[in-house]
Short mmCIF file of C-alpha atoms in Angstrom, two decimals:
data_model
loop_
_atom_site.label_atom_id
_atom_site.label_comp_id
_atom_site.label_asym_id
_atom_site.label_seq_id
_atom_site.Cartn_x
_atom_site.Cartn_y
_atom_site.Cartn_z
CA MET A 1 -142.13 -28.88 -32.95
CA THR A 2 -141.74 -27.30 -36.43
CA ALA A 3 -144.78 -26.83 -38.60
CA SER A 4 -143.52 -29.66 -40.80
CA GLU A 5 -143.20 -31.99 -37.79
CA THR A 6 -146.69 -31.07 -36.68
CA ASP A 7 -147.99 -31.80 -40.25
CA ASP A 8 -146.23 -35.14 -40.24
CA ARG A 9 -147.61 -36.03 -36.82
CA LEU A 10 -151.18 -35.12 -37.73
CA SER A 11 -150.89 -37.15 -40.91
CA ALA A 12 -149.95 -40.21 -38.79
CA GLN A 13 -152.69 -39.50 -36.30
CA PHE A 14 -155.27 -39.37 -39.11
CA ALA A 15 -153.89 -42.41 -40.96
CA PHE A 16 -154.74 -44.34 -37.71
CA LEU A 17 -158.18 -42.68 -37.18
CA ASN A 18 -159.25 -43.28 -40.73
CA GLU A 19 -158.03 -46.87 -40.63
CA ALA A 20 -159.83 -47.35 -37.31
CA ASP A 21 -163.08 -46.46 -39.10
CA ARG A 22 -162.97 -49.94 -40.73
CA LEU A 23 -163.89 -51.45 -37.38
CA LYS A 24 -167.47 -50.19 -37.98
CA SER A 25 -167.65 -52.79 -40.73
CA VAL A 26 -166.60 -55.92 -38.70
CA LEU A 27 -169.57 -57.78 -37.67
CA ARG A 28 -169.88 -59.79 -34.43
CA ALA A 29 -172.04 -62.84 -33.74
CA THR A 30 -174.11 -60.97 -31.21
CA THR A 31 -177.12 -58.92 -32.38
CA LEU A 32 -178.33 -55.58 -31.17
CA VAL A 33 -180.62 -55.76 -28.03
CA ASP A 34 -183.69 -55.50 -30.33
CA GLY A 35 -182.40 -58.37 -32.49
CA SER A 36 -182.64 -56.31 -35.67
CA ARG A 37 -179.22 -57.04 -36.98
CA ARG A 38 -175.68 -58.11 -35.97
CA GLU A 39 -173.64 -55.71 -33.86
CA ASN A 40 -170.44 -54.28 -35.39
CA SER A 41 -167.20 -54.03 -33.34
CA GLY A 42 -167.07 -50.28 -33.42
CA GLU A 43 -170.46 -49.67 -31.80
CA HIS A 44 -169.76 -52.65 -29.44
CA SER A 45 -166.63 -50.74 -28.26
CA TRP A 46 -168.70 -47.63 -27.56
CA HIS A 47 -171.24 -49.67 -25.63
CA LEU A 48 -168.56 -51.27 -23.49
CA ALA A 49 -166.99 -47.94 -22.67
CA LEU A 50 -170.47 -46.82 -21.55
CA TYR A 51 -170.72 -50.03 -19.45
CA ALA A 52 -167.41 -49.03 -17.69
CA MET A 53 -168.76 -45.64 -16.86
CA THR A 54 -172.11 -47.01 -15.66
CA LEU A 55 -170.91 -50.10 -13.76
CA ALA A 56 -167.79 -48.55 -12.22
CA ASP A 57 -169.12 -49.38 -8.78
CA GLN A 58 -168.86 -53.12 -9.62
CA ALA A 59 -165.14 -52.88 -9.96
CA ASP A 60 -162.49 -53.59 -7.39
CA PRO A 61 -161.48 -50.34 -5.68
CA ALA A 62 -157.96 -50.58 -7.28
CA VAL A 63 -159.39 -50.23 -10.76
CA LYS A 64 -158.94 -47.03 -12.60
CA ILE A 65 -162.04 -46.61 -14.73
CA ASP A 66 -160.56 -44.16 -17.21
CA ARG A 67 -157.88 -46.62 -18.11
CA VAL A 68 -160.50 -49.33 -18.51
CA ILE A 69 -162.43 -47.01 -20.85
CA ARG A 70 -159.35 -46.42 -22.90
CA MET A 71 -158.54 -50.18 -22.99
CA LEU A 72 -162.12 -50.95 -24.18
CA LEU A 73 -161.91 -48.31 -26.93
CA LEU A 74 -158.90 -50.00 -28.32
CA HIS A 75 -159.49 -53.69 -27.54
CA ASP A 76 -161.08 -54.75 -30.78
CA LEU A 77 -159.08 -52.76 -33.34
CA VAL A 78 -157.07 -55.90 -34.27
CA GLU A 79 -160.34 -57.29 -35.72
CA ILE A 80 -159.95 -55.00 -38.70
CA ASP A 81 -157.40 -57.53 -39.96
CA VAL A 82 -158.48 -60.72 -38.11
CA GLY A 83 -162.28 -60.35 -37.83
CA ASP A 84 -164.36 -61.13 -34.82
CA VAL A 85 -163.91 -64.67 -33.36
CA PRO A 86 -167.14 -65.60 -31.62
CA ILE A 87 -166.62 -66.93 -28.11
CA HIS A 88 -168.94 -69.85 -28.68
CA SER A 89 -167.60 -70.88 -32.12
CA LYS A 90 -165.83 -74.15 -32.73
CA GLY A 91 -167.01 -75.56 -29.43
CA GLY A 92 -165.65 -72.52 -27.56
CA THR A 93 -162.00 -73.21 -28.53
CA ALA A 94 -161.44 -70.73 -31.40
CA HIS A 95 -161.18 -67.57 -29.30
CA GLY A 96 -157.95 -68.42 -27.41
CA SER A 97 -156.13 -70.38 -30.02
CA THR A 98 -152.53 -69.65 -30.72
CA ASP A 99 -153.29 -68.97 -34.38
CA THR A 100 -155.75 -66.29 -33.46
CA GLN A 101 -153.38 -64.78 -30.92
CA GLU A 102 -150.53 -64.62 -33.47
CA ALA A 103 -152.75 -63.05 -36.08
CA GLU A 104 -154.02 -60.53 -33.57
CA ALA A 105 -150.41 -59.51 -32.50
CA LYS A 106 -149.52 -59.07 -36.17
CA ALA A 107 -152.57 -56.86 -36.65
CA ALA A 108 -151.74 -54.82 -33.55
CA ASP A 109 -148.22 -54.23 -35.08
CA ARG A 110 -149.70 -52.91 -38.27
CA ILE A 111 -152.51 -50.81 -36.97
CA PHE A 112 -150.89 -49.21 -33.90
CA GLY A 113 -147.82 -48.79 -36.16
CA LEU A 114 -149.71 -46.19 -38.16
CA LEU A 115 -149.50 -43.79 -35.12
CA PRO A 116 -146.55 -41.59 -34.18
CA PRO A 117 -144.11 -43.71 -32.10
CA ASP A 118 -145.13 -42.36 -28.67
CA LEU A 119 -148.81 -43.00 -29.21
CA ALA A 120 -148.16 -46.35 -30.86
CA ALA A 121 -146.22 -47.44 -27.70
CA GLU A 122 -148.94 -46.13 -25.34
CA PHE A 123 -151.84 -47.72 -27.27
CA ARG A 124 -149.98 -50.98 -27.77
CA ALA A 125 -149.17 -51.24 -24.07
CA LEU A 126 -152.81 -50.83 -23.15
CA TRP A 127 -153.89 -53.48 -25.66
CA ASP A 128 -151.12 -55.85 -24.37
CA GLU A 129 -152.31 -55.29 -20.86
CA PHE A 130 -156.01 -56.04 -21.86
CA GLU A 131 -154.96 -59.26 -23.67
CA ALA A 132 -152.78 -60.50 -20.75
CA ALA A 133 -155.84 -60.17 -18.49
CA GLU A 134 -153.72 -59.99 -15.24
CA THR A 135 -154.03 -56.38 -13.93
CA PRO A 136 -157.19 -55.25 -11.96
CA ASP A 137 -157.98 -52.78 -14.87
CA ALA A 138 -157.65 -55.57 -17.55
CA LEU A 139 -159.76 -58.04 -15.57
CA PHE A 140 -162.48 -55.64 -15.14
CA ALA A 141 -162.44 -54.54 -18.77
CA LYS A 142 -162.58 -58.36 -19.81
CA SER A 143 -165.62 -58.82 -17.44
CA LEU A 144 -167.51 -56.09 -19.24
CA ASP A 145 -166.52 -57.47 -22.66
CA ARG A 146 -167.98 -60.86 -21.59
CA VAL A 147 -171.14 -59.46 -19.88
CA GLN A 148 -172.42 -57.19 -22.63
CA PRO A 149 -173.21 -60.01 -25.09
CA VAL A 150 -174.93 -61.95 -22.30
CA MET A 151 -177.27 -59.00 -21.78
CA ALA A 152 -177.82 -58.74 -25.60
CA ASN A 153 -178.70 -62.47 -25.73
CA LEU A 154 -181.04 -62.17 -22.78
CA MET A 155 -182.78 -59.18 -24.31
CA SER A 156 -183.06 -60.60 -27.82
CA GLY A 157 -184.41 -64.10 -27.03
CA GLY A 158 -181.17 -66.17 -26.80
CA GLY A 159 -179.16 -64.97 -29.67
CA THR A 160 -175.79 -66.79 -30.03
CA TRP A 161 -176.77 -69.31 -27.29
CA VAL A 162 -179.46 -70.67 -29.69
CA GLU A 163 -177.23 -70.35 -32.72
CA TYR A 164 -174.28 -72.25 -31.14
CA GLU A 165 -176.48 -74.58 -28.95
CA VAL A 166 -174.79 -73.31 -25.79
CA THR A 167 -175.63 -74.97 -22.40
CA SER A 168 -175.82 -73.12 -19.08
CA GLU A 169 -172.65 -75.11 -18.03
CA GLN A 170 -170.75 -73.96 -21.19
CA LEU A 171 -171.85 -70.34 -20.44
CA ASP A 172 -170.50 -70.63 -16.90
CA GLN A 173 -167.21 -72.03 -18.11
CA ARG A 174 -166.54 -69.86 -21.20
CA VAL A 175 -168.06 -66.59 -20.01
CA GLY A 176 -169.26 -66.58 -16.39
CA SER A 177 -165.83 -67.57 -15.05
CA LYS A 178 -164.27 -64.65 -16.80
CA ILE A 179 -166.94 -62.12 -15.70
CA ALA A 180 -166.60 -63.37 -12.09
CA LYS A 181 -162.83 -62.68 -12.05
CA GLY A 182 -163.24 -58.94 -12.52
CA ALA A 183 -166.80 -58.30 -11.26
CA PRO A 184 -168.08 -61.08 -9.05
CA ARG A 185 -171.31 -59.45 -7.82
CA LEU A 186 -172.13 -58.53 -11.29
CA TRP A 187 -171.91 -62.06 -12.43
CA ASP A 188 -174.04 -63.26 -9.50
CA TRP A 189 -176.78 -60.91 -10.65
CA VAL A 190 -176.47 -61.70 -14.33
CA ARG A 191 -176.16 -65.41 -13.77
CA ALA A 192 -179.52 -65.60 -12.00
CA LYS A 193 -181.01 -64.04 -15.07
CA THR A 194 -179.45 -66.52 -17.38
CA ARG A 195 -180.63 -69.48 -15.21
CA ALA A 196 -184.18 -68.21 -15.78
CA TRP A 197 -183.50 -68.28 -19.52
CA PHE A 198 -181.85 -71.67 -19.68
CA GLU A 199 -184.20 -73.42 -17.22
CA PRO A 200 -187.53 -71.57 -17.71
CA MET B 1 -175.92 -51.59 0.54
CA THR B 2 -178.25 -54.57 1.14
CA ALA B 3 -178.59 -57.33 -1.54
CA SER B 4 -181.99 -55.87 -2.52
CA GLU B 5 -180.56 -52.42 -2.92
CA THR B 6 -177.72 -53.79 -5.07
CA ASP B 7 -180.43 -55.65 -7.18
CA ASP B 8 -182.39 -52.42 -7.66
CA ARG B 9 -179.35 -50.43 -8.61
CA LEU B 10 -178.17 -53.04 -11.11
CA SER B 11 -181.63 -53.10 -12.59
CA ALA B 12 -181.51 -49.29 -13.13
CA GLN B 13 -177.92 -49.37 -14.44
CA PHE B 14 -179.02 -52.10 -17.08
CA ALA B 15 -182.21 -50.29 -17.93
CA PHE B 16 -180.00 -47.40 -19.05
CA LEU B 17 -177.35 -49.58 -20.82
CA ASN B 18 -180.03 -51.64 -22.69
CA GLU B 19 -181.84 -48.36 -23.69
CA ALA B 20 -178.51 -46.90 -24.80
CA ASP B 21 -178.19 -49.79 -27.26
CA ARG B 22 -180.74 -48.00 -29.49
CA LEU B 23 -178.17 -45.34 -30.36
CA LYS B 24 -176.66 -47.96 -32.71
CA SER B 25 -179.82 -47.62 -34.77
CA VAL B 26 -179.76 -43.84 -35.20
CA LEU B 27 -178.36 -42.91 -38.53
CA ARG B 28 -176.31 -39.79 -39.31
CA ALA B 29 -175.99 -37.83 -42.55
CA THR B 30 -172.32 -38.66 -42.76
CA THR B 31 -171.12 -41.93 -44.23
CA LEU B 32 -168.30 -44.31 -43.20
CA VAL B 33 -164.84 -43.28 -44.46
CA ASP B 34 -165.28 -45.91 -47.36
CA GLY B 35 -168.62 -44.43 -48.30
CA SER B 36 -170.31 -47.83 -47.98
CA ARG B 37 -173.20 -46.71 -45.79
CA ARG B 38 -174.34 -44.03 -43.33
CA GLU B 39 -172.72 -43.89 -40.01
CA ASN B 40 -174.75 -44.61 -36.77
CA SER B 41 -174.51 -42.44 -33.69
CA GLY B 42 -173.17 -45.34 -31.46
CA GLU B 43 -170.13 -46.15 -33.63
CA HIS B 44 -169.61 -42.38 -34.26
CA SER B 45 -169.38 -41.87 -30.42
CA TRP B 46 -166.77 -44.66 -30.28
CA HIS B 47 -164.80 -43.02 -33.10
CA LEU B 48 -164.92 -39.67 -31.39
CA ALA B 49 -163.62 -41.07 -28.04
CA LEU B 50 -160.81 -42.60 -30.10
CA TYR B 51 -160.14 -39.13 -31.68
CA ALA B 52 -159.85 -37.60 -28.19
CA MET B 53 -157.28 -40.35 -27.15
CA THR B 54 -155.32 -39.85 -30.43
CA LEU B 55 -155.43 -36.03 -30.71
CA ALA B 56 -155.03 -35.18 -27.13
CA ASP B 57 -151.95 -33.11 -27.98
CA GLN B 58 -154.04 -30.80 -29.98
CA ALA B 59 -156.03 -29.74 -26.88
CA ASP B 60 -155.31 -26.77 -24.57
CA PRO B 61 -153.12 -27.90 -21.60
CA ALA B 62 -156.02 -27.24 -19.34
CA VAL B 63 -158.15 -29.96 -20.99
CA LYS B 64 -158.68 -33.22 -19.11
CA ILE B 65 -158.90 -35.79 -21.85
CA ASP B 66 -160.62 -38.50 -19.73
CA ARG B 67 -163.45 -36.06 -19.07
CA VAL B 68 -163.63 -35.28 -22.80
CA ILE B 69 -163.82 -39.03 -23.49
CA ARG B 70 -166.69 -39.44 -21.05
CA MET B 71 -168.51 -36.45 -22.54
CA LEU B 72 -168.15 -37.84 -26.06
CA LEU B 73 -169.44 -41.33 -25.04
CA LEU B 74 -172.61 -39.62 -23.71
CA HIS B 75 -173.07 -36.62 -26.04
CA ASP B 76 -175.46 -38.18 -28.58
CA LEU B 77 -177.59 -40.38 -26.39
CA VAL B 78 -180.48 -37.80 -26.64
CA GLU B 79 -180.68 -38.73 -30.34
CA ILE B 80 -182.45 -42.02 -29.34
CA ASP B 81 -185.56 -39.85 -28.94
CA VAL B 82 -184.78 -36.80 -31.20
CA GLY B 83 -182.73 -38.34 -34.12
CA ASP B 84 -179.64 -36.83 -35.55
CA VAL B 85 -179.90 -33.23 -36.85
CA PRO B 86 -177.48 -32.82 -39.67
CA ILE B 87 -175.32 -29.72 -39.31
CA HIS B 88 -175.83 -28.69 -42.95
CA SER B 89 -179.60 -29.33 -43.10
CA LYS B 90 -182.17 -26.55 -43.48
CA GLY B 91 -179.41 -24.19 -44.61
CA GLY B 92 -177.42 -24.83 -41.46
CA THR B 93 -180.04 -23.56 -39.09
CA ALA B 94 -181.79 -26.77 -37.75
CA HIS B 95 -178.95 -27.84 -35.45
CA GLY B 96 -179.07 -24.97 -32.94
CA SER B 97 -182.85 -24.28 -33.09
CA THR B 98 -184.78 -23.82 -29.86
CA ASP B 99 -187.16 -26.62 -30.76
CA THR B 100 -184.17 -29.14 -31.11
CA GLN B 101 -182.74 -27.96 -27.90
CA GLU B 102 -185.95 -28.33 -26.01
CA ALA B 103 -186.51 -31.80 -27.43
CA GLU B 104 -182.99 -32.83 -26.56
CA ALA B 105 -183.34 -31.67 -22.88
CA LYS B 106 -186.50 -33.61 -22.56
CA ALA B 107 -184.73 -36.68 -23.98
CA ALA B 108 -181.81 -36.22 -21.58
CA ASP B 109 -184.40 -36.16 -18.60
CA ARG B 110 -185.88 -39.45 -19.79
CA ILE B 111 -182.74 -41.31 -20.69
CA PHE B 112 -180.38 -40.21 -17.90
CA GLY B 113 -183.53 -40.62 -15.56
CA LEU B 114 -183.31 -44.44 -16.08
CA LEU B 115 -180.04 -44.46 -14.05
CA PRO B 116 -179.71 -44.50 -10.18
CA PRO B 117 -179.81 -40.83 -9.05
CA ASP B 118 -176.14 -40.41 -8.41
CA LEU B 119 -175.15 -41.56 -11.85
CA ALA B 120 -178.05 -39.71 -13.51
CA ALA B 121 -176.82 -36.42 -11.99
CA GLU B 122 -173.18 -37.15 -12.99
CA PHE B 123 -174.00 -38.11 -16.51
CA ARG B 124 -176.46 -35.26 -16.94
CA ALA B 125 -173.92 -32.67 -15.66
CA LEU B 126 -171.40 -33.87 -18.31
CA TRP B 127 -173.99 -33.74 -21.04
CA ASP B 128 -175.06 -30.17 -19.92
CA GLU B 129 -171.42 -29.11 -19.90
CA PHE B 130 -170.97 -30.46 -23.45
CA GLU B 131 -174.09 -28.68 -24.69
CA ALA B 132 -173.14 -25.39 -23.09
CA ALA B 133 -169.73 -25.46 -24.94
CA GLU B 134 -167.98 -23.11 -22.50
CA THR B 135 -165.42 -25.07 -20.53
CA PRO B 136 -162.08 -26.10 -22.17
CA ASP B 137 -163.10 -29.80 -21.96
CA ALA B 138 -166.50 -29.13 -23.79
CA LEU B 139 -164.85 -26.92 -26.34
CA PHE B 140 -162.31 -29.54 -27.30
CA ALA B 141 -165.02 -32.31 -27.35
CA LYS B 142 -167.13 -30.10 -29.68
CA SER B 143 -164.08 -29.50 -31.96
CA LEU B 144 -163.69 -33.26 -32.33
CA ASP B 145 -167.39 -33.76 -32.94
CA ARG B 146 -167.13 -31.24 -35.88
CA VAL B 147 -163.81 -32.44 -37.34
CA GLN B 148 -164.70 -36.12 -37.58
CA PRO B 149 -167.34 -35.62 -40.31
CA VAL B 150 -165.01 -33.33 -42.19
CA MET B 151 -162.44 -36.14 -42.45
CA ALA B 152 -165.23 -38.65 -43.42
CA ASN B 153 -166.33 -36.29 -46.26
CA LEU B 154 -162.72 -35.76 -47.40
CA MET B 155 -162.07 -39.52 -47.47
CA SER B 156 -165.39 -40.39 -49.17
CA GLY B 157 -165.39 -37.88 -51.96
CA GLY B 158 -167.41 -35.08 -50.54
CA GLY B 159 -170.27 -36.66 -48.70
CA THR B 160 -172.71 -34.34 -47.12
CA TRP B 161 -171.05 -31.30 -48.73
CA VAL B 162 -172.31 -32.54 -52.08
CA GLU B 163 -175.62 -33.70 -50.70
CA TYR B 164 -176.41 -30.26 -49.07
CA GLU B 165 -174.47 -28.17 -51.64
CA VAL B 166 -172.21 -26.71 -49.08
CA THR B 167 -169.76 -23.99 -49.97
CA SER B 168 -166.20 -23.55 -48.45
CA GLU B 169 -167.55 -20.34 -46.77
CA GLN B 170 -170.39 -22.22 -45.18
CA LEU B 171 -167.98 -24.90 -44.04
CA ASP B 172 -165.78 -22.29 -42.35
CA GLN B 173 -168.87 -20.67 -40.70
CA ARG B 174 -170.86 -23.74 -39.52
CA VAL B 175 -168.00 -26.11 -38.82
CA GLY B 176 -164.49 -24.45 -39.02
CA SER B 177 -165.27 -21.66 -36.44
CA LYS B 178 -166.23 -24.34 -33.94
CA ILE B 179 -163.27 -26.63 -34.54
CA ALA B 180 -160.92 -23.58 -34.27
CA LYS B 181 -162.32 -22.68 -30.85
CA GLY B 182 -161.16 -25.92 -29.17
CA ALA B 183 -158.34 -27.05 -31.48
CA PRO B 184 -157.02 -24.08 -33.62
CA ARG B 185 -153.94 -25.92 -35.07
CA LEU B 186 -156.05 -28.89 -35.95
CA TRP B 187 -158.47 -26.75 -37.96
CA ASP B 188 -155.54 -25.07 -39.74
CA TRP B 189 -154.38 -28.46 -40.94
CA VAL B 190 -157.80 -29.77 -41.83
CA ARG B 191 -158.93 -26.50 -43.46
CA ALA B 192 -155.91 -26.70 -45.92
CA LYS B 193 -157.18 -30.09 -46.97
CA THR B 194 -160.73 -28.97 -47.41
CA ARG B 195 -159.53 -25.99 -49.60
CA ALA B 196 -157.95 -28.51 -51.95
CA TRP B 197 -161.32 -30.32 -52.13
CA PHE B 198 -163.47 -27.17 -52.62
CA GLU B 199 -161.00 -25.48 -55.07
CA PRO B 200 -159.24 -28.34 -56.80
#
């Protein structure tokens, strides 16, 4: 690679990294564990990657944790353009809507498109795999993405369950079923704690 | 593992993950790229892990990027107890002081000590390796930890360089020398941009 090619490549890498910084300004519905403020999607992505490191023994043996970590680091970048769509908003239907999926795919085109072509393809493939939620790695990553807000709600006195008037059945359906797919024992343990909250 | 042992293990894993949440409330001297507010150490850790994924080709071939990512996810957890120590504070001397290092080691004992023993040992070893800054993985992780605030300052009009009246020589000494150790070509490129800022 010539010096000029290295310059161009670094310019593209930093165009992406500087744009990614905006994820720190995207607010989620969930609060911090101490309830002091809403969580942003940048720090949420860090926390999830730490979840993957810490809860690796809850994954299927086929899961490659380092790929899960990379997926989780990238998974919310599209929210820079689209914003966070809370799982319990619009009666639990907004999150998987076709409109949202189309907007997120367009955002992925733009944001990963800032990178040099090889990295753009690599990161986009990881994000597509996460979104498709079919491989063991993606299913475990999705489980963690669903379990972390449950813990935040439990720790902060109900959080978005109170705000969106969520029932324990809705939690099972919208959240628990997805946690159980990638981390069944983890959901058993967390579910018992949510029962104690919903039916004190 | 019996059901009761799994319960105890998950309790310890979540004691750590819930405690880690507090890193989102530790503020750094550096601002976001858009200058809108100070960055917290949780979102900073996410951004650095993304730096490692994106700038992997700037590392020595011996560097294992997935270990670097794990180090960076953990590297600032001690700030939950100790707070962030800005690199340019107290004339650039506070960061490496014996007092700071002792306080951080004590914080690492407490925070990693929340985990089950096997994970506590694994995470502590990664943190110790990062702090010692001797292995290729740690040196590259340290380079990224130093280069990210430089980019934030460049993007936001000077940031902590203005606040702490930093000269270009001090930047070379406190920051550049450490970036160059783990990522020499990266520092060459970034340094040229800082020269244009310091000597417009």
